[in-house]
Coordinates of C-alpha atoms and ligand atoms in Angstrom, one line a residue:
X1 CA 28.6 15.5 13.9
X2 CA 30.0 15.6 9.8
X3 CA 33.0 13.3 10.6
X4 CA 30.5 10.8 11.7
X5 CA 28.5 10.9 8.8
X6 CA 29.2 8.4 5.5
X7 CA 30.9 9.2 2.3
X8 CA 28.8 9.5 -0.3
X9 CA 30.8 8.5 -3.6
X10 CA 30.0 9.2 -7.6
X11 CA 29.2 6.2 -9.2
X12 CA 32.9 5.9 -10.7
X13 CA 34.6 2.5 -11.6
X14 CA 36.9 2.9 -9.5
X15 CA 34.5 3.8 -6.9
X16 CA 32.2 0.9 -7.6
X17 CA 34.8 -2.0 -7.3
X18 CA 35.5 0.2 -4.0
X19 CA 32.3 -0.3 -2.9
X20 CA 31.9 -3.6 -3.9
X21 CA 34.6 -5.4 -2.7
X22 CA 33.4 -3.4 0.7
X23 CA 30.5 -5.2 0.4
X24 CA 32.5 -8.6 0.2
X25 CA 34.3 -7.5 3.4
X26 CA 31.3 -7.9 5.0
X27 CA 30.3 -4.3 4.7
X28 CA 27.7 -1.8 4.6
X29 CA 26.8 0.1 1.4
X30 CA 24.1 2.9 1.2
X31 CA 22.6 2.0 -2.6
X32 CA 20.3 3.6 -5.1
X33 CA 17.4 1.8 -5.9
X34 CA 14.8 3.3 -8.5
X35 CA 12.2 3.3 -5.5
X36 CA 13.9 4.9 -2.4
X37 CA 17.9 4.1 -1.4
X38 CA 18.7 0.9 0.4
X39 CA 21.2 -0.3 3.4
X40 CA 22.9 -3.0 1.4
X41 CA 25.0 -5.6 2.7
X42 CA 26.2 -9.1 1.4
X43 CA 22.9 -11.5 2.0
X44 CA 24.7 -14.1 2.8
X45 CA 26.8 -13.1 5.1
X46 CA 24.5 -13.6 8.8
X47 CA 27.0 -10.8 10.5
X48 CA 26.5 -8.3 8.0
X49 CA 22.7 -8.7 7.8
X50 CA 23.7 -8.4 11.4
X51 CA 24.8 -4.9 11.0
X52 CA 22.1 -4.0 9.5
X53 CA 19.2 -4.1 11.5
X54 CA 21.9 -2.6 14.1
X55 CA 22.3 0.8 11.7
X56 CA 18.5 1.0 10.8
X57 CA 17.6 -0.2 14.6
X58 CA 15.2 -2.1 13.0
X59 CA 13.4 -5.0 14.8
X60 CA 14.7 -8.7 14.2
X61 CA 11.1 -9.7 13.4
X62 CA 10.9 -7.6 10.6
X63 CA 12.5 -9.5 7.2
X64 CA 14.7 -7.9 4.8
X65 CA 14.5 -8.3 0.8
X66 CA 17.3 -9.8 -1.4
X67 CA 18.7 -8.1 -4.8
X68 CA 19.7 -9.7 -7.8
X69 CA 21.3 -8.9 -11.0
X70 CA 19.2 -10.7 -13.1
X71 CA 16.2 -13.2 -12.4
X72 CA 18.8 -16.4 -14.0
X73 CA 20.2 -16.2 -10.4
X74 CA 16.2 -16.4 -9.1
X75 CA 16.8 -20.2 -8.1
X76 CA 19.5 -19.8 -6.3
X77 CA 17.5 -17.9 -3.6
X78 CA 14.2 -19.1 -4.3
X79 CA 12.3 -21.8 -5.0
X80 CA 10.1 -20.4 -8.5
X81 CA 7.2 -21.5 -9.4
X82 CA 4.4 -21.2 -12.8
X83 CA 3.5 -17.8 -11.8
X84 CA 7.4 -16.4 -11.6
X85 CA 8.7 -16.5 -15.1
X86 CA 5.9 -14.2 -16.4
X87 CA 6.2 -11.6 -13.9
X88 CA 9.6 -11.6 -13.8
X89 CA 9.6 -10.9 -17.7
X90 CA 7.4 -8.1 -17.6
X91 CA 8.4 -6.4 -14.4
X92 CA 12.1 -7.3 -13.2
X93 CA 14.3 -5.0 -13.6
X94 CA 12.2 -2.9 -11.4
X95 CA 9.7 -2.5 -8.4
X96 CA 8.3 -5.6 -7.7
X97 CA 8.8 -8.3 -4.9
X98 CA 7.8 -11.3 -5.1
X99 CA 7.8 -13.7 -1.6
X100 CA 8.7 -17.0 -2.6
X101 CA 10.1 -20.3 -0.5
X102 CA 13.4 -20.1 0.6
X103 CA 16.5 -21.7 -0.4
X104 CA 19.0 -22.8 2.6
X105 CA 21.6 -20.2 1.7
X106 CA 19.7 -17.4 2.6
X107 CA 20.7 -16.8 6.8
X108 CA 17.5 -17.1 8.9
X109 CA 17.9 -13.4 9.6
X110 CA 16.8 -12.1 6.4
X111 CA 13.8 -14.2 6.5
X112 CA 13.2 -13.6 10.1
X113 CA 12.9 -16.8 10.6
X114 CA 10.2 -17.4 8.0
X115 CA 10.7 -20.4 5.4
X116 CA 9.9 -17.7 2.6
X117 CA 12.1 -14.7 0.8
X118 CA 11.4 -11.8 -0.4
X119 CA 13.2 -11.0 -3.7
X120 CA 13.5 -8.3 -6.7
X121 CA 15.6 -7.2 -9.5
X122 CA 15.9 -3.6 -8.7
X123 CA 15.5 -1.1 -12.0
X124 CA 18.4 1.4 -10.7
X125 CA 21.6 0.2 -13.1
X126 CA 24.1 1.3 -10.8
X127 CA 21.9 -1.1 -7.9
X128 CA 22.7 -4.0 -10.2
X129 CA 26.1 -3.2 -11.5
X130 CA 27.2 -2.8 -7.5
X131 CA 25.5 -6.3 -7.1
X132 CA 27.4 -8.0 -10.2
X133 CA 30.9 -6.5 -8.9
X134 CA 30.1 -7.8 -5.7
X135 CA 29.5 -11.5 -6.8
X136 CA 26.7 -12.4 -4.4
X137 CA 22.6 -11.1 -3.6
X138 CA 22.7 -8.2 -1.9
X139 CA 20.5 -7.4 1.0
X140 CA 18.7 -4.4 1.9
X141 CA 15.8 -2.3 3.6
X142 CA 15.6 1.4 2.8
X143 CA 17.9 2.9 4.0
X144 CA 16.4 5.7 7.3
X145 CA 16.5 5.1 10.4
X146 CA 13.4 2.4 11.7
X147 CA 10.1 4.0 10.9
X148 CA 11.4 7.5 9.3
X149 CA 10.5 8.7 6.3
X150 CA 12.4 6.9 3.0
X151 CA 14.9 8.0 1.4
X152 CA 14.9 9.3 -1.9
X153 CA 18.6 10.7 -2.3
X154 CA 22.0 10.3 -1.6
X155 CA 22.0 13.6 0.9
X156 CA 19.2 11.9 2.8
X157 CA 21.0 8.2 3.8
X158 CA 23.9 10.2 4.6
X159 CA 22.2 12.8 7.4
X160 CA 19.8 10.0 8.2
X161 CA 22.3 7.5 9.2
X162 CA 25.1 9.3 10.4
X163 CA 26.4 7.9 13.7
X164 CA 26.1 4.6 12.4
X165 CA 28.2 1.7 11.7
X166 CA 27.5 2.8 7.1
X167 CA 30.3 4.5 6.1
X168 CA 29.7 4.6 2.2
X169 CA 27.1 5.4 -0.4
X170 CA 26.7 5.4 -3.2
X171 CA 24.8 8.3 -5.0
X172 CA 22.8 7.5 -7.9
X173 CA 20.8 10.6 -8.7
X174 CA 16.8 10.9 -7.2
X175 CA 14.9 8.0 -6.6
X176 CA 12.5 8.0 -10.1
X177 CA 9.7 6.0 -8.7
X178 CA 10.5 7.8 -5.2
X179 CA 7.9 4.4 -3.1
X180 CA 9.1 1.3 -2.5
X181 CA 8.1 -2.5 -4.6
X182 CA 5.2 -3.8 -4.8
X183 CA 5.8 -7.0 -2.6
X184 CA 3.9 -10.2 -3.5
X185 CA 3.5 -13.3 -2.3
X186 CA 3.6 -15.8 -4.5
X187 CA 4.7 -19.1 -2.2
X188 CA 1.2 -20.1 -3.7
X189 CA 1.0 -19.3 -7.2
X190 CA -2.7 -20.0 -7.4
X191 CA -3.7 -17.2 -4.5
X192 CA -1.3 -14.3 -4.9
X193 CA -1.7 -12.2 -2.6
X194 CA -0.2 -8.2 -2.3
X195 CA 1.8 -7.7 0.9
X196 CA 2.5 -4.2 0.2
X197 CA 1.2 -1.5 -2.6
X198 CA 4.4 0.0 -4.3
X199 CA 5.4 1.0 -8.0
X200 CA 3.8 -1.9 -9.8
X201 CA 0.4 -1.4 -10.1
X202 CA -1.9 -4.2 -8.8
X203 CA -4.0 -4.1 -12.1
X204 CA -0.9 -4.6 -14.0
X205 CA 0.2 -7.2 -12.0
X206 CA -3.3 -8.8 -12.7
X207 CA -3.2 -8.6 -16.2
X208 CA 0.2 -10.7 -16.7
X209 CA -1.4 -13.3 -14.0
X210 CA -4.4 -13.5 -15.8
X211 CA -6.3 -13.8 -12.0
X212 CA -7.0 -11.6 -9.3
X213 CA -4.6 -10.9 -6.7
X214 CA -5.6 -11.2 -3.1
X215 CA -5.6 -7.3 -1.2
X216 CA -5.3 -7.4 3.0
X217 CA -8.7 -6.5 4.3
X218 CA -7.3 -5.0 7.4
X219 CA -3.6 -3.5 6.9
X220 CA -3.6 -1.5 9.9
X221 CA -2.7 -3.2 12.9
X222 CA -1.5 -2.4 16.0
X223 CA 1.3 -0.5 16.7
X224 CA 4.3 -3.1 18.0
X225 CA 8.2 -4.7 17.1
X226 CA 6.5 -7.7 16.7
X227 CA 4.2 -7.1 13.8
X228 CA 2.1 -9.9 13.1
X229 CA 2.7 -9.6 9.4
X230 CA 6.2 -8.3 8.1
X231 CA 5.9 -4.5 6.8
X232 CA 2.0 -3.7 8.2
X233 CA 3.1 -1.7 10.7
X234 CA 0.3 0.9 11.1
X235 CA 2.8 3.9 11.7
X236 CA 5.6 3.5 9.7
X237 CA 6.9 6.6 7.2
X238 CA 6.7 9.1 9.8
X239 CA 7.4 12.5 9.7
X240 CA 8.5 13.8 13.7
X241 CA 6.1 16.4 13.2
X242 CA 2.4 15.6 13.6
X243 CA 0.5 15.0 10.3
X244 CA -2.9 15.4 9.7
X245 CA -4.3 14.3 6.1
X246 CA -7.7 15.9 4.5
X247 CA -9.3 15.3 1.4
X248 CA -8.5 18.3 -0.4
X249 CA -7.3 21.8 0.8
X250 CA -8.1 24.8 -1.1
X251 CA -7.6 28.0 -0.9
X252 CA -10.1 28.6 1.8
X253 CA -8.6 25.9 3.7
X254 CA -5.1 27.5 3.5
X255 CA -5.7 30.5 4.0
X256 CA -7.3 29.6 7.6
X257 CA -4.7 27.7 8.5
X258 CA -2.2 28.9 11.8
X259 CA 1.0 30.6 10.8
X260 CA 3.1 27.4 12.3
X261 CA 1.7 24.8 10.5
X262 CA 2.4 23.9 6.8
X263 CA 0.6 21.9 3.9
X264 CA 1.5 19.6 1.0
X265 CA -1.2 19.6 -1.6
X266 CA -1.0 16.6 -4.8
X267 CA -0.5 19.4 -7.7
X268 CA 0.1 23.1 -8.1
X269 CA -2.8 25.3 -6.8
X270 CA -4.4 27.4 -9.7
X271 CA -4.6 30.4 -6.6
X272 CA -2.4 30.7 -3.1
X273 CA -4.3 32.7 -1.1
X274 CA -0.4 34.1 -0.2
X275 CA 2.2 33.7 -2.7
X276 CA 4.6 34.4 -0.2
X277 CA 4.0 30.9 1.9
X278 CA 5.4 28.9 -1.4
X279 CA 8.4 30.7 -1.2
X280 CA 8.6 30.0 2.0
X281 CA 8.3 26.9 2.3
X282 CA 5.2 26.7 4.0
X283 CA 2.7 25.0 1.3
X284 CA 4.8 23.1 -0.7
X285 CA 3.1 20.7 -3.7
X286 CA 4.0 17.5 -5.0
X287 CA 3.2 17.4 -8.9
X288 CA 1.9 20.0 -11.3
X289 CA -0.6 17.8 -13.2
X290 CA -1.6 15.5 -10.3
X291 CA -0.4 12.6 -11.8
X292 CA 0.4 9.8 -10.2
X293 CA 4.0 8.9 -11.0
X294 CA 5.2 12.5 -10.6
X295 CA 3.4 12.9 -7.0
X296 CA 4.7 9.5 -6.1
X297 CA 8.3 10.7 -7.4
X298 CA 8.4 13.7 -4.6
X299 CA 6.6 12.6 -1.5
X300 CA 8.7 11.2 0.7
X301 CA 11.7 14.2 0.1
X302 CA 8.7 17.1 0.4
X303 CA 7.0 15.3 3.7
X304 CA 11.0 15.8 4.7
X305 CA 11.6 19.6 3.7
X306 CA 8.5 20.2 5.8
X307 CA 9.6 17.9 8.3
X308 CA 12.6 20.1 9.0
X309 CA 11.1 23.0 8.5
X310 CA 10.5 24.3 12.3
X311 CA 6.1 23.4 11.7
X312 CA 4.1 22.7 14.6
X313 CA 2.1 20.8 12.4
X314 CA 1.6 18.9 8.8
X315 CA -1.2 19.3 6.6
X316 CA -1.4 16.9 3.5
X317 CA -3.7 16.1 0.8
X318 CA -4.2 12.0 0.3
X319 CA -5.6 11.5 -2.9
X320 CA -8.5 9.3 -3.4
X321 CA -8.9 5.7 -5.9
X322 CA -7.6 3.3 -6.4
X323 CA -5.8 2.9 -10.2
X324 CA -1.9 2.6 -10.8
X325 CA -0.1 4.3 -8.1
X326 CA -2.5 5.9 -5.3
X327 CA -2.8 2.7 -3.4
X328 CA 0.7 3.2 -2.9
X329 CA 0.8 7.1 -2.1
X330 CA -2.5 6.6 0.0
X331 CA -0.7 3.7 1.9
X332 CA 2.3 6.2 2.8
X333 CA 0.4 8.7 3.7
X334 CA -1.9 6.7 5.9
X335 CA 0.9 5.1 7.6
X336 CA 2.7 8.5 8.0
X337 CA -0.4 10.3 9.9
X338 CA -0.3 7.4 12.0
X339 CA 0.4 7.7 15.9
X340 CA 1.4 4.8 18.3
Ligands
LIG401 O1 11.8 -0.6 -3.1 C1 11.9 -1.5 -2.5 O2 11.7 -2.2 -1.8 C2 13.2 -1.1 -1.2 C3 14.4 -1.2 -2.0 C4 15.4 -0.9 -0.8 O3 15.0 -2.2 -2.6 N1 13.7 -1.6 -0.5 C5 12.1 -1.6 0.9 O4 12.9 -2.5 2.1 O5 11.5 -1.3 0.6 P1 12.4 -2.2 3.3 O6 12.5 -3.6 4.1 O7 12.0 -0.9 3.8 O8 11.0 -3.0 3.0 C6 10.4 -5.0 2.4 C7 9.6 -5.4 3.3 C8 9.5 -5.1 4.6 O9 8.4 -4.7 5.3 C9 9.4 -6.5 5.3 O10 8.4 -7.2 6.3 C10 8.5 -7.0 3.7 O11 9.1 -6.7 2.9 N2 9.4 -8.9 3.4 C11 10.3 -9.1 4.0 N3 10.7 -10.6 3.8 C12 9.6 -11.1 3.4 C13 8.7 -12.3 3.6 N4 9.6 -12.8 3.5 N5 7.3 -12.3 3.5 C14 6.7 -11.3 4.0 N6 7.9 -9.8 3.8 C15 8.6 -10.2 3.6
LIG402 MG1 11.3 0.3 4.5

């Protein structure tokens, strides 16, 4: 029902002031990040944060990321250490989230009762502007119903969270990165641990830290609402249509695809068995050249387009390799294809 959908606001100074006031009153706002759109609320207001969990249908065992306008504010929400400054210098504002011991002002609900808090300074200037105008840190998970494909434009948020307490979305255009931030546990600066691959390559973090980052050994944990490690649910980012992954979908594979199934390729094919399939939205691709940043930028929107296309089954190519954004792309595709 259109009337229950949140309103999308253009980023005018008047609208920004209005949305900041809404946040200060404990309201929810859909916000553009460089990674994916977020569902933001005042991080220092437990009732406002509780509304995030309700709107998303998210279990309260899954903690939220706190967003700051500048790294200078970090000590107000977290206890920093020697490894933080070089990383903040290199990657903030940007898609890197650090997990650190929390300060007392951070509500238990945000951290799911943990002694640590996840923090980042987002790269999208409108998000930082809104934090500054609101005058407080903003808690924000991705602005999708729990478990569904993450939103990378304002319309995804408006349609996905219709009928919830969310009344307003700030339009900041399409997300430039397209996958969520990299999450690094820095509670022990001598043993940095990767919790989620994302928009910053782990090799780049290792170069700045001058030491190796521990990778999770077995990220595919059981699907449960009480995940043992936050963010490690095997099934996540999932289309409603069953999805099957393939190392490669060449012209021969596409030619034998059943007529009611659709495919997502990593790069534009040189030849299609039936060019009408591309026009009909049955065969989509994520990049012209195979570049990881282009694949990441289009991943969620194209997956969503196929999911709403009425196909019986989806097929997607999964990239090989461990450099750059490839681990994040692989991670999102694997979770999207996992079934409970
Ligand atoms: O790019 C992003 O990170 C986006 C934008 C909006 O900033 N946010 C995002 O939030 O992806 P969300 O809630 O979808 O994912 C945050 C992940 C969750 O899997 C959560 O479990 C993990 O961060 N997390 C939050 N606090 C944590 C903590 N104290 N320790 C470990 N993991 C934590
Ligand atoms: Mg999410």
